[in-house]
DNA sequence: ATATAATAGTTTCATTCGTAACTAATTGCA
DNA sequence: TGCAATTAGTTACGAATGAAACTATTATAT
């Protein structure tokens, strides 16, 4: 007879989710507390900062958010004047999203903060470990995504 | 002049949260779809499976859930007959939580499923990488927790 | 002994989130 | 052309979540 035992502290999904939650909370302090940007909005902003002019569907794809969450974030951000929205000439359904001047200003303030935080976390690891982690996260991502 | 650039696909917090979400969704299929156990309830169950008789506060601590979430999960689980609750003799505020026979039965069905899933994911990695990942996750956890 | 503080847990309320149903625009095909 | 199917995005609604206020019990300090 085998004993059924699950040690949460050693269980990969639990450990990942724990880390993710703590890091998410720390990051939220950087953009929510200081700039009033909600998590979903920050993710949209992060996409538009690099890929100006894309549609809501592209944002959803790049952030792995669902389209409802993206739609809501976008509407808030238009409200806040962080982005502008027009519609594509060749397809009036498709939105064309861009950071406004204010949005880009905010983006450029937030990016160094979150990058500094990331660096801080990564500094807990040696260079070799950082490289390993990269490789490992890529492998895990491929593995879990394929099974979707 | 430095360009402000944040590549989401290379940003550690994003990658972790992506992985966590996909894995969480996969796992939920194992316990929610088949046994009607919600995420919060599964986490409580995982603690009680190993540590029978602990209080709600201990469950909250071990799962990193907040006490409101634990309270609700516990009430659902009492409703579902998955756990029993008494109160400690020496402190009538403190609950004493145990899996019921039904609860343990369910637990013993779920554990092998989630362990098989974890194994599946870990099989994407070599043994050496699995060891590295262990070490790295421990380091990261210590690093982020200390800054709380 | 009694008042105050602290602790365990619950309830309330406001927000967030996701699924499903919906509208509007476009595409495909007969 | 014209009708069905698809796609982009929004709205509506129910479930999950979190912060704050609350109840009940126990610990502490005078």
PDB file of N, CA and C (backbone and C1' of nucleotides) in Angstrom, chain B residues 55-57 67-68 71 85 93 95, chain C residues 6-13 19:
ATOM      1  N   UNK B  55      -5.723  24.574  12.237  1.00  0.00           N
ATOM      2  CA  UNK B  55      -6.728  25.630  12.231  1.00  0.00           C
ATOM      3  C   UNK B  55      -6.757  26.353  10.894  1.00  0.00           C
ATOM      4  N   UNK B  56      -7.786  27.187  10.705  1.00  0.00           N
ATOM      5  CA  UNK B  56      -7.904  27.973   9.481  1.00  0.00           C
ATOM      6  C   UNK B  56      -6.694  28.895   9.304  1.00  0.00           C
ATOM      7  N   UNK B  57      -6.198  29.443  10.403  1.00  0.00           N
ATOM      8  CA  UNK B  57      -5.057  30.355  10.306  1.00  0.00           C
ATOM      9  C   UNK B  57      -3.827  29.635   9.771  1.00  0.00           C
ATOM     10  N   UNK B  67      -7.198  35.062   4.909  1.00  0.00           N
ATOM     11  CA  UNK B  67      -8.087  34.340   5.815  1.00  0.00           C
ATOM     12  C   UNK B  67      -9.537  34.341   5.347  1.00  0.00           C
ATOM     13  N   UNK B  68      -9.922  35.371   4.583  1.00  0.00           N
ATOM     14  CA  UNK B  68     -11.293  35.400   4.075  1.00  0.00           C
ATOM     15  C   UNK B  68     -11.499  34.269   3.066  1.00  0.00           C
ATOM     16  N   UNK B  71     -11.679  31.034   4.918  1.00  0.00           N
ATOM     17  CA  UNK B  71     -12.963  30.892   5.596  1.00  0.00           C
ATOM     18  C   UNK B  71     -14.045  30.432   4.620  1.00  0.00           C
ATOM     19  N   UNK B  85     -15.428  20.167  10.985  1.00  0.00           N
ATOM     20  CA  UNK B  85     -14.838  21.211  11.826  1.00  0.00           C
ATOM     21  C   UNK B  85     -15.310  21.069  13.254  1.00  0.00           C
ATOM     22  N   UNK B  93     -12.039  29.703  19.910  1.00  0.00           N
ATOM     23  CA  UNK B  93     -12.050  30.413  18.630  1.00  0.00           C
ATOM     24  C   UNK B  93     -11.414  29.558  17.549  1.00  0.00           C
ATOM     25  N   UNK B  95     -10.366  26.752  15.106  1.00  0.00           N
ATOM     26  CA  UNK B  95     -11.013  25.600  14.494  1.00  0.00           C
ATOM     27  C   UNK B  95     -10.036  24.447  14.385  1.00  0.00           C
TER      28      UNK B  95
ATOM     29  P    DA C   6      -2.477  45.474  20.862  1.00  0.00           P
ATOM     30  O5'  DA C   6      -2.797  43.936  20.619  1.00  0.00           O
ATOM     31  C5'  DA C   6      -2.219  42.974  21.508  1.00  0.00           C
ATOM     32  C4'  DA C   6      -2.791  41.621  21.178  1.00  0.00           C
ATOM     33  C3'  DA C   6      -2.744  41.276  19.686  1.00  0.00           C
ATOM     34  O3'  DA C   6      -2.178  39.985  19.586  1.00  0.00           O
ATOM     35  C1'  DA C   6      -4.924  40.934  20.537  1.00  0.00           C
ATOM     36  P    DT C   7      -1.845  39.301  18.187  1.00  0.00           P
ATOM     37  O5'  DT C   7      -2.996  38.210  18.038  1.00  0.00           O
ATOM     38  C5'  DT C   7      -3.170  37.255  19.070  1.00  0.00           C
ATOM     39  C4'  DT C   7      -4.374  36.414  18.736  1.00  0.00           C
ATOM     40  C3'  DT C   7      -4.426  35.988  17.267  1.00  0.00           C
ATOM     41  O3'  DT C   7      -4.563  34.577  17.231  1.00  0.00           O
ATOM     42  C1'  DT C   7      -6.500  36.893  17.961  1.00  0.00           C
ATOM     43  P    DA C   8      -4.700  33.805  15.838  1.00  0.00           P
ATOM     44  O5'  DA C   8      -6.252  33.487  15.775  1.00  0.00           O
ATOM     45  C5'  DA C   8      -6.804  32.528  16.661  1.00  0.00           C
ATOM     46  C4'  DA C   8      -8.170  32.121  16.177  1.00  0.00           C
ATOM     47  C3'  DA C   8      -8.228  31.770  14.693  1.00  0.00           C
ATOM     48  O3'  DA C   8      -9.024  30.605  14.513  1.00  0.00           O
ATOM     49  C1'  DA C   8      -9.692  33.591  15.157  1.00  0.00           C
ATOM     50  P    DG C   9      -9.120  29.930  13.099  1.00  0.00           P
ATOM     51  O5'  DG C   9     -10.402  30.638  12.528  1.00  0.00           O
ATOM     52  C5'  DG C   9     -11.639  30.505  13.271  1.00  0.00           C
ATOM     53  C4'  DG C   9     -12.632  31.535  12.789  1.00  0.00           C
ATOM     54  C3'  DG C   9     -12.984  31.472  11.306  1.00  0.00           C
ATOM     55  O3'  DG C   9     -14.292  30.928  11.208  1.00  0.00           O
ATOM     56  C1'  DG C   9     -12.855  33.709  12.158  1.00  0.00           C
ATOM     57  P    DT C  10     -15.110  30.868   9.854  1.00  0.00           P
ATOM     58  O5'  DT C  10     -15.928  32.245   9.863  1.00  0.00           O
ATOM     59  C5'  DT C  10     -16.790  32.516  10.977  1.00  0.00           C
ATOM     60  C4'  DT C  10     -17.615  33.765  10.696  1.00  0.00           C
ATOM     61  C3'  DT C  10     -18.341  33.772   9.354  1.00  0.00           C
ATOM     62  O3'  DT C  10     -19.686  34.134   9.635  1.00  0.00           O
ATOM     63  C1'  DT C  10     -17.069  35.747   9.594  1.00  0.00           C
ATOM     64  P    DT C  11     -20.799  34.133   8.483  1.00  0.00           P
ATOM     65  O5'  DT C  11     -20.995  35.682   8.151  1.00  0.00           O
ATOM     66  C5'  DT C  11     -21.205  36.596   9.226  1.00  0.00           C
ATOM     67  C4'  DT C  11     -21.232  38.016   8.680  1.00  0.00           C
ATOM     68  C3'  DT C  11     -21.992  38.184   7.359  1.00  0.00           C
ATOM     69  O3'  DT C  11     -22.850  39.301   7.499  1.00  0.00           O
ATOM     70  C1'  DT C  11     -19.835  39.126   7.174  1.00  0.00           C
ATOM     71  P    DT C  12     -23.892  39.721   6.340  1.00  0.00           P
ATOM     72  O5'  DT C  12     -23.456  41.208   5.923  1.00  0.00           O
ATOM     73  C5'  DT C  12     -22.543  41.941   6.725  1.00  0.00           C
ATOM     74  C4'  DT C  12     -21.952  43.098   5.913  1.00  0.00           C
ATOM     75  C3'  DT C  12     -22.652  43.391   4.579  1.00  0.00           C
ATOM     76  O3'  DT C  12     -22.684  44.796   4.402  1.00  0.00           O
ATOM     77  C1'  DT C  12     -20.382  42.978   4.188  1.00  0.00           C
ATOM     78  P    DC C  13     -23.688  45.476   3.318  1.00  0.00           P
ATOM     79  O5'  DC C  13     -22.647  46.182   2.337  1.00  0.00           O
ATOM     80  C5'  DC C  13     -21.529  46.906   2.870  1.00  0.00           C
ATOM     81  C4'  DC C  13     -20.475  47.068   1.786  1.00  0.00           C
ATOM     82  C3'  DC C  13     -21.071  47.293   0.386  1.00  0.00           C
ATOM     83  O3'  DC C  13     -20.333  48.315  -0.261  1.00  0.00           O
ATOM     84  C1'  DC C  13     -19.540  45.521   0.336  1.00  0.00           C
ATOM     85  P    DT C  19     -13.297  31.672 -18.910  1.00  0.00           P
ATOM     86  O5'  DT C  19     -14.834  31.483 -19.284  1.00  0.00           O
ATOM     87  C5'  DT C  19     -15.730  30.974 -18.291  1.00  0.00           C
ATOM     88  C4'  DT C  19     -17.162  31.192 -18.752  1.00  0.00           C
ATOM     89  C3'  DT C  19     -17.417  30.810 -20.217  1.00  0.00           C
ATOM     90  O3'  DT C  19     -18.589  29.993 -20.254  1.00  0.00           O
ATOM     91  C1'  DT C  19     -18.161  33.036 -19.801  1.00  0.00           C
TER      92       DT C  19
END
